[in-house]
Coordinates of C-alpha atoms in Angstrom, one line a residue:
Chain X
X91 CA 0.8 -23.1 10.1
X92 CA 1.5 -24.1 13.4
X93 CA 0.0 -23.4 16.6
X94 CA -3.7 -24.3 15.4
X95 CA -5.0 -26.7 18.3
X96 CA -8.4 -28.5 18.1
X97 CA -10.1 -29.8 21.1
X98 CA -10.7 -33.4 20.9
X99 CA -14.2 -34.2 19.1
X100 CA -14.5 -30.8 17.6
X101 CA -13.8 -29.3 14.4
X102 CA -13.8 -25.7 15.9
X103 CA -10.8 -24.6 17.5
X104 CA -10.8 -23.6 21.2
X105 CA -8.2 -20.9 21.6
X106 CA -8.7 -17.7 19.3
X107 CA -5.2 -18.0 17.9
X108 CA -6.0 -20.9 15.4
X109 CA -8.5 -18.1 13.9
X110 CA -6.3 -15.5 13.2
X111 CA -4.1 -18.1 11.7
X112 CA -6.6 -19.6 9.4
X113 CA -7.9 -16.0 8.7
X114 CA -4.8 -15.1 7.2
X115 CA -4.7 -18.3 5.5
X116 CA -7.8 -16.8 4.0
X117 CA -6.5 -13.2 3.1
X118 CA -3.1 -15.1 1.3
X119 CA -5.3 -17.1 -0.7
X120 CA -5.7 -14.3 -3.1
X121 CA -2.2 -13.9 -3.9
X122 CA -2.3 -16.4 -6.7
X123 CA -5.6 -15.0 -7.9
X124 CA -6.6 -12.7 -10.1
X125 CA -8.9 -10.5 -7.9
X126 CA -11.8 -11.8 -7.1
X127 CA -12.9 -15.2 -5.4
X128 CA -15.7 -17.0 -5.0
X129 CA -16.6 -18.9 -1.8
X130 CA -15.8 -22.2 -3.1
X131 CA -12.5 -21.1 -4.8
X132 CA -11.5 -19.2 -1.5
X133 CA -12.2 -22.5 0.4
X134 CA -10.5 -24.5 -2.0
X135 CA -7.4 -22.1 -2.6
X136 CA -7.1 -21.9 2.0
X137 CA -7.5 -25.7 2.5
X138 CA -10.8 -24.8 5.0
X139 CA -13.9 -26.1 5.5
X140 CA -16.4 -24.2 3.1
X141 CA -18.5 -23.5 6.5
X142 CA -15.3 -22.1 8.3
X143 CA -14.4 -20.2 5.1
X144 CA -17.8 -18.2 5.2
X145 CA -17.9 -17.9 9.1
X146 CA -14.2 -16.6 8.7
X147 CA -14.6 -14.6 5.4
X148 CA -18.3 -12.7 6.8
X149 CA -16.2 -11.4 10.2
X150 CA -13.3 -10.4 7.6
X151 CA -15.7 -8.4 5.8
X152 CA -17.2 -6.9 9.1
X153 CA -13.8 -5.8 9.8
X154 CA -12.8 -4.5 6.4
X155 CA -10.4 -6.6 5.4
X156 CA -12.4 -8.4 2.6
X157 CA -15.2 -7.0 0.5
X158 CA -18.1 -8.8 -0.9
X159 CA -19.5 -8.0 -4.3
X160 CA -22.9 -8.1 -5.7
X161 CA -21.8 -11.3 -7.5
X162 CA -21.1 -13.0 -4.1
X163 CA -17.5 -13.2 -4.6
X164 CA -15.3 -11.8 -1.9
X165 CA -12.2 -9.3 -3.0
X166 CA -9.3 -8.2 -0.4
X167 CA -10.9 -4.9 1.0
X168 CA -9.4 -1.4 1.5
X169 CA -9.6 -1.7 5.4
X170 CA -6.6 -3.6 5.1
X171 CA -4.9 -0.9 2.6
X172 CA -5.9 1.8 5.8
X173 CA -3.7 -0.6 8.3
X174 CA -1.3 -1.9 6.1
X175 CA -0.2 1.7 5.0
X176 CA 1.1 2.2 8.7
X177 CA 4.3 -0.1 8.3
X178 CA 7.3 1.8 8.9
X179 CA 9.3 -0.8 6.6
X180 CA 6.6 0.0 3.9
X181 CA 5.1 3.3 3.6
X182 CA 7.5 4.8 6.0
X183 CA 10.2 4.1 3.9
X184 CA 8.3 4.8 0.7
X185 CA 7.5 8.2 1.8
X186 CA 11.1 9.3 2.3
X187 CA 12.0 7.3 -1.0
X188 CA 9.3 8.6 -3.5
X189 CA 10.7 11.8 -4.5
X190 CA 13.9 10.7 -5.4
X191 CA 12.2 7.4 -7.4
X192 CA 10.0 10.1 -9.0
X193 CA 13.4 12.0 -10.1
X194 CA 15.2 8.8 -11.1
X195 CA 12.2 7.6 -13.4
X196 CA 11.6 10.9 -14.8
X197 CA 15.1 10.9 -16.3
X198 CA 15.2 7.6 -17.5
X199 CA 11.7 6.8 -18.3
X200 CA 11.9 3.1 -17.4
X201 CA 10.9 1.1 -14.0
X202 CA 12.4 2.3 -10.9
X203 CA 11.9 -0.4 -8.3
X204 CA 11.9 0.1 -4.1
X205 CA 12.4 -3.1 -1.9
X206 CA 13.1 -4.2 1.5
X207 CA 14.0 -7.8 2.4
X208 CA 11.7 -10.1 4.5
X209 CA 13.7 -13.3 5.6
X210 CA 15.3 -14.8 2.3
X211 CA 13.3 -12.7 0.2
X212 CA 12.8 -9.3 -1.0
X213 CA 9.5 -7.7 -1.2
X214 CA 8.5 -4.8 -3.8
X215 CA 7.2 -1.6 -1.6
X216 CA 7.0 0.6 -4.7
X217 CA 7.0 0.6 -8.8
X218 CA 7.0 3.8 -10.9
X219 CA 7.1 2.9 -14.5
X220 CA 6.5 5.3 -17.5
X221 CA 3.8 4.5 -20.0
X222 CA 6.2 3.5 -22.4
X223 CA 8.5 1.8 -20.3
X224 CA 9.4 -1.8 -21.1
X225 CA 7.1 -4.1 -19.5
X226 CA 7.9 -6.1 -16.6
X227 CA 5.8 -8.1 -14.3
X228 CA 7.0 -6.8 -10.7
X229 CA 3.8 -6.4 -8.5
X230 CA 4.0 -4.1 -5.5
X231 CA 3.5 -6.5 -2.5
X232 CA 5.3 -9.2 -4.5
X233 CA 8.2 -11.3 -3.5
X234 CA 11.3 -11.2 -5.7
X235 CA 14.5 -13.8 -4.8
X236 CA 17.5 -12.2 -3.2
X237 CA 19.8 -14.1 -5.5
X238 CA 18.2 -13.1 -8.9
X239 CA 17.4 -9.5 -8.8
X240 CA 19.3 -6.4 -8.7
X241 CA 16.8 -5.0 -5.4
X242 CA 17.7 -8.7 -3.9
X243 CA 21.3 -9.0 -4.3
X244 CA 21.9 -5.1 -3.0
X245 CA 19.8 -6.6 0.1
X246 CA 21.6 -9.7 0.4
X247 CA 24.9 -8.0 0.4
X248 CA 24.3 -6.2 3.7
X249 CA 21.8 -8.8 4.9
X250 CA 22.9 -10.5 8.6
X251 CA 25.5 -13.2 8.0
X252 CA 22.7 -15.9 8.6
X253 CA 20.5 -14.9 5.8
X254 CA 23.5 -14.7 3.3
X255 CA 24.5 -18.6 4.7
X256 CA 20.7 -19.4 4.2
X257 CA 20.9 -18.3 0.6
X258 CA 24.2 -19.0 -0.4
X259 CA 25.8 -22.1 1.9
X260 CA 23.1 -23.5 4.1
X261 CA 20.9 -26.6 3.6
X262 CA 18.4 -24.1 2.6
X263 CA 20.3 -22.8 -0.2
X264 CA 18.4 -21.0 -2.8
X265 CA 21.3 -21.2 -5.0
X266 CA 22.1 -24.9 -5.7
X267 CA 24.2 -24.6 -9.2
X268 CA 27.6 -24.3 -8.1
X269 CA 28.7 -22.1 -11.2
X270 CA 25.6 -19.7 -10.0
X271 CA 26.5 -19.7 -7.0
X272 CA 30.0 -18.4 -7.7
X273 CA 28.2 -15.6 -9.8
X274 CA 26.1 -14.5 -6.7
X275 CA 29.0 -14.4 -4.4
X276 CA 31.2 -12.0 -7.0
X277 CA 28.0 -9.7 -7.3
X278 CA 27.6 -9.6 -3.7
X279 CA 31.0 -8.9 -3.4
X280 CA 30.7 -5.9 -5.6
X281 CA 27.6 -4.6 -4.2
X282 CA 29.8 -4.6 -0.6
X283 CA 32.7 -3.3 -2.1
X284 CA 31.0 -0.5 -4.9
X285 CA 27.5 0.1 -3.1
X286 CA 25.7 -0.8 -6.3
X287 CA 25.4 -4.0 -8.0
X288 CA 24.6 -4.5 -11.9
X289 CA 23.5 -7.5 -13.4
X290 CA 21.7 -8.6 -16.8
X291 CA 18.8 -11.5 -16.8
X292 CA 16.3 -12.7 -19.0
X293 CA 13.2 -10.9 -19.4
X294 CA 10.5 -12.8 -17.8
X295 CA 7.8 -11.2 -19.8
X296 CA 7.0 -12.5 -23.3
X297 CA 6.9 -9.9 -25.9
X298 CA 9.4 -7.4 -24.4
X299 CA 13.3 -7.3 -25.2
X300 CA 14.9 -10.6 -24.7
X301 CA 17.1 -9.2 -21.6
X302 CA 16.3 -6.5 -19.3
X303 CA 19.5 -4.8 -17.1
X304 CA 18.9 -3.9 -13.5
X305 CA 21.2 -1.3 -11.4
X306 CA 20.2 -1.6 -7.5
X307 CA 21.9 0.4 -4.7
X308 CA 21.3 -0.4 -0.8
X309 CA 19.5 2.2 1.4
X310 CA 21.6 1.8 4.5
X311 CA 21.3 2.4 8.2
X312 CA 24.0 4.2 10.5
X313 CA 25.2 0.6 11.2
X314 CA 25.3 -0.5 7.7
X315 CA 22.2 -2.7 7.7
X316 CA 20.0 -2.3 4.4
X317 CA 16.4 -0.7 5.5
X318 CA 15.8 -1.4 1.8
X319 CA 17.5 -1.1 -1.9
X320 CA 16.2 1.0 -5.1
X321 CA 16.8 -0.3 -8.7
X322 CA 16.5 0.8 -12.0
X323 CA 15.3 -1.7 -14.6
X324 CA 15.5 -0.9 -18.3
X325 CA 15.7 -3.1 -21.4
X326 CA 19.4 -4.4 -22.0
X327 CA 22.2 -2.1 -23.3
X328 CA 24.9 -4.5 -21.9
X329 CA 27.0 -3.0 -19.4
X330 CA 25.1 -0.1 -17.8
X331 CA 26.6 3.6 -18.1
X332 CA 28.8 4.7 -15.0
X333 CA 26.1 7.3 -14.9
X334 CA 23.3 5.2 -13.8
X335 CA 25.3 3.6 -11.2
X336 CA 26.2 7.0 -9.7
X337 CA 22.7 8.0 -10.4
X338 CA 21.5 5.3 -8.0
X339 CA 24.0 5.3 -5.5
X340 CA 23.4 9.1 -4.4
X341 CA 19.7 8.6 -4.8
X342 CA 20.1 5.7 -2.3
X343 CA 22.0 8.0 0.1
X344 CA 19.7 10.9 -0.3
X345 CA 16.6 8.2 0.9
X346 CA 18.7 7.2 3.5
X347 CA 19.2 10.7 4.9
X348 CA 15.5 11.4 4.3
X349 CA 14.4 8.4 6.3
X350 CA 16.9 10.0 9.1
X351 CA 19.8 7.8 8.7
X352 CA 23.0 9.5 8.5
X353 CA 24.6 7.5 5.3
X354 CA 27.8 5.7 5.6
X355 CA 30.0 6.3 2.7
X356 CA 30.3 3.3 0.6
Chain K
X94 CA -17.1 -3.4 18.1
X95 CA -20.4 -5.7 17.5
X96 CA -20.4 -9.3 17.3
X97 CA -18.3 -9.9 20.7
X98 CA -19.9 -12.5 22.7
X99 CA -18.5 -13.9 26.1
X100 CA -19.5 -16.8 27.8
X101 CA -21.1 -16.0 31.4
X102 CA -18.3 -15.9 33.8
X103 CA -15.3 -16.0 31.2
X104 CA -13.5 -13.1 30.3
X105 CA -12.4 -14.7 27.0
X106 CA -14.6 -15.2 23.8
X107 CA -16.3 -18.9 22.8
X108 CA -16.1 -18.2 19.3
X109 CA -13.4 -17.4 17.2
X110 CA -15.4 -14.2 15.4
X111 CA -14.6 -11.9 18.5
X112 CA -10.7 -12.9 18.1
X113 CA -10.4 -11.3 14.6
X114 CA -12.3 -8.3 15.8
X115 CA -10.2 -7.5 18.6
X116 CA -7.0 -8.5 16.4
X117 CA -8.6 -5.3 13.8
X118 CA -8.7 -3.3 17.1
X119 CA -5.2 -3.7 17.8
X120 CA -4.2 -3.2 14.0
X121 CA -6.3 0.4 14.0
X122 CA -4.7 1.4 17.5
X123 CA -1.5 2.1 15.3
X124 CA -3.6 4.8 13.1
X125 CA -3.2 7.7 15.7
X126 CA 0.4 6.3 16.7
X127 CA 3.7 7.4 15.2
X128 CA 4.7 4.1 14.2
X129 CA 5.8 1.9 17.1
X130 CA 3.9 1.1 20.3
X131 CA 4.7 -0.8 23.4
X132 CA 2.5 -3.5 24.7
X133 CA 1.1 -1.2 27.6
X134 CA 0.5 1.8 24.7
X135 CA -1.6 -0.8 22.6
X136 CA -3.2 -2.1 25.2
X137 CA -4.4 1.1 26.3
X138 CA -5.1 2.5 22.9
X139 CA -7.1 -0.8 22.1
X140 CA -8.8 -0.8 25.1
X141 CA -8.0 -4.7 25.5
X142 CA -6.6 -6.3 28.7
X143 CA -2.7 -6.8 28.7
X144 CA -3.1 -10.1 28.6
X145 CA -5.1 -10.4 25.5
X146 CA -3.4 -7.9 23.8
X147 CA -0.1 -9.6 24.3
X148 CA -1.7 -13.0 23.2
X149 CA -3.2 -11.5 20.2
X150 CA -0.2 -9.3 19.2
X151 CA 2.1 -12.5 19.4
X152 CA -0.3 -14.4 16.8
X153 CA -0.2 -11.2 14.6
X154 CA 3.2 -11.3 14.7
X155 CA 3.3 -15.1 13.5
X156 CA 1.1 -14.1 10.5
X157 CA 3.5 -11.1 9.6
X158 CA 1.0 -8.3 10.1
X159 CA 2.6 -7.2 12.9
X160 CA 6.4 -7.0 13.9
X161 CA 8.3 -6.7 17.0
X162 CA 11.4 -5.1 17.4
X163 CA 14.5 -5.6 19.6
X164 CA 13.3 -3.0 22.2
X165 CA 9.8 -4.9 22.7
X166 CA 7.8 -2.3 20.5
X167 CA 5.3 -3.6 17.9
X168 CA 5.0 -2.2 14.7
X169 CA 2.7 -3.0 11.2
X170 CA 4.4 -5.7 9.4
X171 CA 4.9 -5.9 6.3
X172 CA 3.2 -8.9 5.5
X173 CA -0.1 -6.7 5.7
X174 CA 0.8 -4.8 2.8
X175 CA 1.7 -7.9 1.0
X176 CA -2.2 -8.9 1.2
X177 CA -3.2 -5.4 1.1
X178 CA -1.9 -4.7 -2.1
X179 CA -4.2 -7.0 -3.6
X180 CA -7.0 -4.8 -3.3
X181 CA -8.7 -4.1 -6.5
X182 CA -10.1 -0.9 -5.3
X183 CA -6.8 0.0 -3.8
X184 CA -3.5 -1.0 -5.6
X185 CA -5.7 -2.4 -8.7
X186 CA -7.1 1.5 -9.6
X187 CA -3.6 2.5 -8.4
X188 CA -1.5 0.8 -11.0
X189 CA -4.2 2.2 -13.8
X190 CA -3.9 5.7 -12.3
X191 CA -0.4 5.8 -11.9
X192 CA 1.4 6.9 -14.9
X193 CA -1.1 9.7 -15.6
X194 CA -0.8 10.7 -11.9
X195 CA 2.8 10.9 -12.6
X196 CA 2.6 13.0 -15.9
X197 CA 0.4 15.6 -13.9
X198 CA 2.7 15.7 -10.7
X199 CA 5.7 16.3 -13.6
X200 CA 4.0 19.0 -15.0
X201 CA 2.7 20.6 -12.0
X202 CA 5.3 20.3 -9.2
X203 CA 2.6 19.5 -6.6
X204 CA 0.8 17.1 -5.1
X205 CA -1.5 14.7 -7.0
X206 CA -3.8 12.5 -5.2
X207 CA -6.1 9.5 -5.5
X208 CA -8.9 8.6 -3.3
X209 CA -11.7 5.7 -3.5
X210 CA -14.9 6.3 -1.3
X211 CA -15.8 4.0 1.6
X212 CA -18.7 4.7 3.0
X213 CA -19.2 8.5 3.7
X214 CA -15.3 8.8 3.8
X215 CA -12.6 9.0 1.1
X216 CA -9.6 7.2 1.8
X217 CA -6.2 8.1 0.2
X218 CA -4.8 5.3 -2.2
X219 CA -1.8 7.3 -3.6
X220 CA -0.2 10.6 -2.9
X221 CA 2.4 11.6 -5.5
X222 CA 4.3 15.1 -4.3
X223 CA 7.5 16.8 -5.5
X224 CA 10.4 17.7 -3.1
X225 CA 9.5 21.3 -3.4
X226 CA 5.6 21.2 -3.1
X227 CA 3.7 23.0 -0.5
X228 CA 3.6 20.6 2.6
X229 CA 0.3 19.2 3.1
X230 CA -0.7 16.3 5.8
X231 CA -2.6 13.9 3.6
X232 CA -1.4 10.2 4.3
X233 CA -1.8 7.3 2.1
X234 CA -4.3 4.8 4.1
X235 CA -5.7 7.8 5.8
X236 CA -9.4 9.1 5.8
X237 CA -10.5 12.5 4.3
X238 CA -14.0 14.1 4.6
X239 CA -16.3 13.8 1.2
X240 CA -17.9 17.4 1.8
X241 CA -14.6 19.2 2.2
X242 CA -11.9 18.0 0.0
X243 CA -11.7 18.2 -3.8
X244 CA -11.3 14.4 -4.1
X245 CA -14.2 13.8 -1.6
X246 CA -16.8 16.4 -3.4
X247 CA -16.1 14.3 -6.6
X248 CA -16.9 11.3 -5.0
X249 CA -19.9 12.6 -3.1
X250 CA -21.2 14.0 -6.6
X251 CA -21.3 10.3 -8.2
X252 CA -22.1 8.3 -4.8
X253 CA -25.4 6.4 -4.7
X254 CA -28.0 8.7 -3.2
X255 CA -28.3 7.2 0.0
X256 CA -24.8 8.3 0.7
X257 CA -25.4 11.6 -0.7
X258 CA -28.3 11.9 1.8
X259 CA -26.3 10.5 4.7
X260 CA -23.7 13.7 4.1
X261 CA -26.3 16.6 3.0
X262 CA -29.6 15.6 4.3
X263 CA -29.9 12.6 6.9
X264 CA -29.9 12.6 10.4
X265 CA -26.2 11.8 10.5
X266 CA -25.5 14.5 8.2
X267 CA -21.8 15.6 8.7
X268 CA -22.9 19.2 7.2
X269 CA -24.8 20.7 10.3
X270 CA -24.1 24.4 8.9
X271 CA -27.1 25.7 6.4
X272 CA -24.6 27.9 4.8
X273 CA -22.0 25.3 4.4
X274 CA -24.5 23.0 3.4
X275 CA -25.7 25.1 0.3
X276 CA -22.1 25.5 -0.6
X277 CA -21.3 21.6 -0.5
X278 CA -24.7 21.3 -2.5
X279 CA -23.3 23.8 -5.1
X280 CA -20.2 22.2 -5.5
X281 CA -21.6 18.6 -5.6
X282 CA -24.1 19.8 -8.4
X283 CA -20.9 21.6 -10.4
X284 CA -18.9 18.6 -9.9
X285 CA -22.2 16.5 -11.6
X286 CA -22.6 19.1 -14.4
X287 CA -18.8 19.8 -15.5
X288 CA -16.6 16.7 -14.3
X289 CA -14.6 18.6 -12.3
X290 CA -14.9 20.5 -9.0
X291 CA -12.3 23.2 -7.6
X292 CA -12.7 24.9 -4.1
X293 CA -10.1 26.7 -2.0
X294 CA -9.7 25.5 1.7
X295 CA -7.7 27.0 4.6
X296 CA -4.4 25.3 4.9
X297 CA -4.3 22.6 7.7
X298 CA -0.6 22.6 7.9
X299 CA 1.2 25.5 9.9
X300 CA 4.0 27.3 8.2
X301 CA 2.8 26.7 4.9
X302 CA 0.3 29.3 2.7
X303 CA -2.7 30.1 4.2
X304 CA -4.8 28.6 1.7
X305 CA -4.4 25.6 -0.6
X306 CA -6.6 25.1 -3.9
X307 CA -7.5 21.6 -5.0
X308 CA -9.0 20.7 -8.5
X309 CA -10.6 17.2 -8.5
X310 CA -12.3 14.8 -11.1
X311 CA -14.1 11.7 -10.8
X312 CA -13.1 8.3 -12.4
X313 CA -16.3 7.3 -13.6
X314 CA -17.5 3.4 -14.8
X315 CA -19.5 2.9 -18.0
X316 CA -22.3 3.1 -15.3
X317 CA -21.3 6.9 -14.2
X318 CA -20.6 5.4 -10.8
X319 CA -17.1 6.7 -9.3
X320 CA -14.5 3.9 -9.1
X321 CA -12.2 7.0 -7.4
X322 CA -11.3 10.7 -8.0
X323 CA -8.0 12.5 -8.3
X324 CA -7.1 15.9 -7.5
X325 CA -4.3 18.3 -7.4
X326 CA -3.3 20.5 -4.5
X327 CA -1.5 23.6 -5.1
X328 CA -1.4 26.8 -3.0
X329 CA -4.0 29.3 -3.4
X330 CA -3.7 31.4 -6.3
X331 CA -7.5 32.1 -6.3
X332 CA -9.7 30.7 -9.1
X333 CA -7.2 27.6 -10.7
X334 CA -6.5 28.0 -14.3
X335 CA -8.9 26.6 -16.8
X336 CA -6.0 24.7 -18.1
X337 CA -6.0 22.6 -15.0
X338 CA -9.4 21.6 -15.0
X339 CA -9.0 20.3 -18.2
X340 CA -6.0 18.6 -17.5
X341 CA -7.6 16.9 -14.8
X342 CA -10.8 15.8 -16.6
X343 CA -8.6 14.2 -19.5
X344 CA -6.4 12.3 -16.8
X345 CA -9.6 10.8 -15.2
X346 CA -10.7 10.2 -18.6
X347 CA -7.5 8.1 -19.4
X348 CA -7.4 6.5 -16.2
X349 CA -11.0 4.9 -16.3
X350 CA -10.1 3.6 -19.8
X351 CA -6.5 1.9 -18.4
X352 CA -8.8 0.9 -15.4
X353 CA -10.8 -1.1 -18.8
X354 CA -13.9 1.3 -18.3
X355 CA -15.5 2.8 -21.6
X356 CA -15.4 6.5 -20.2
X357 CA -18.6 8.4 -20.2
X358 CA -18.3 12.0 -21.6
X359 CA -19.1 14.2 -18.7

């Protein structure tokens, strides 16, 4: 939270910038919450004094970014959804992808994910799930690791060199174990060569199958950069069928075209 | 934009509150835009001085609410989607509704909408559309009138008396024409009595069919208040088939149950 400047002897910022930083700290405090937060909980989670929390939260209610319930608890407001839906990398790509994702979901009756890269994470933009699909815990708007998910690896394979280095090589590398590092390198190389990547991972959700398999393909622009990636997540059945790989690749090409890109053969 | 206070002789607000108001004015300036805005366009649309626009926009980039492209243009950022996805009335209701909406969409191959009420408007939370569906221009995150759309009328029929009065009677009534007012009253009464409402309206999109038909049902909580409403939009074929009305009513009851409500028979 850099950029916060306080005048000497005052607990209140002199310039407006700090208010925005603190307002978004308040909004992000809801990420680990289960919907509603009391004023006290909001202050504690955001690390702001209760008086500042109330002042900023009240203003966020006024602009529609928060809503206050009869109980006094705060929740994220619909005004934020109205504005967030204008993000080209979110709902713009989603609008192009959704019909093809629905086709995939209808045929497989499992989970179909759409994600985009934000620095060294993937952000889940859409998830379609059949009522009877294997439970997973991916949440729209949530972050996924680039090096341990299908959509993440598809994005990583077509990310700028600096991002790949940060994830795989650099001092900030998230892949710390040598064997795991080799595995990520192999998957990234396969994703680049084949335009699709498949991996089986332990299911993070208790009660479902022990393992889940994901097949993912990048959505590429004309320069070969990833606009996003789609994946299919299903109970593990070993190596995914060739048909699924082809279905993911053709869907990703169709989405790229629908998003106004001339797809590169991959 | 009330609440903006300027100290005498200064163009800069003394308290932080005004900054938040102005920041959301900047964000909402993208609503009528087609994705990206230059600094000049952003300043013009928001009505803020260019210097303030740059200062606030730069800070919004820092918190992820805006992104700046290589061209210098600004777009709404993914950071906003991450936070907005935590809105219970948006993605929370959407998560409960989506499987049932997919079923409806798969069976009909048309548009299925989910909306919630915000004051005297409906806000579209989700729209599923088949690739070959009749073109419509409803946008996720966009506002729809309560008195002229299927989801709007379903929400209006179960809104507090003050909202119904504001739309239908009061000095701020949006229904100004007497005949139109009678028509809205009839539809609201039918929606309350039958738990479903159908109407045929002129298609706002050129090139498609002249008229579209919408069938909508409210999603009610245990007190009979509308959490939201779903609708099916299709090319006009006169009075919608009884089966569609039943399908919408049963889907709305299933969504209420999935959202943790004990549905009221309606």
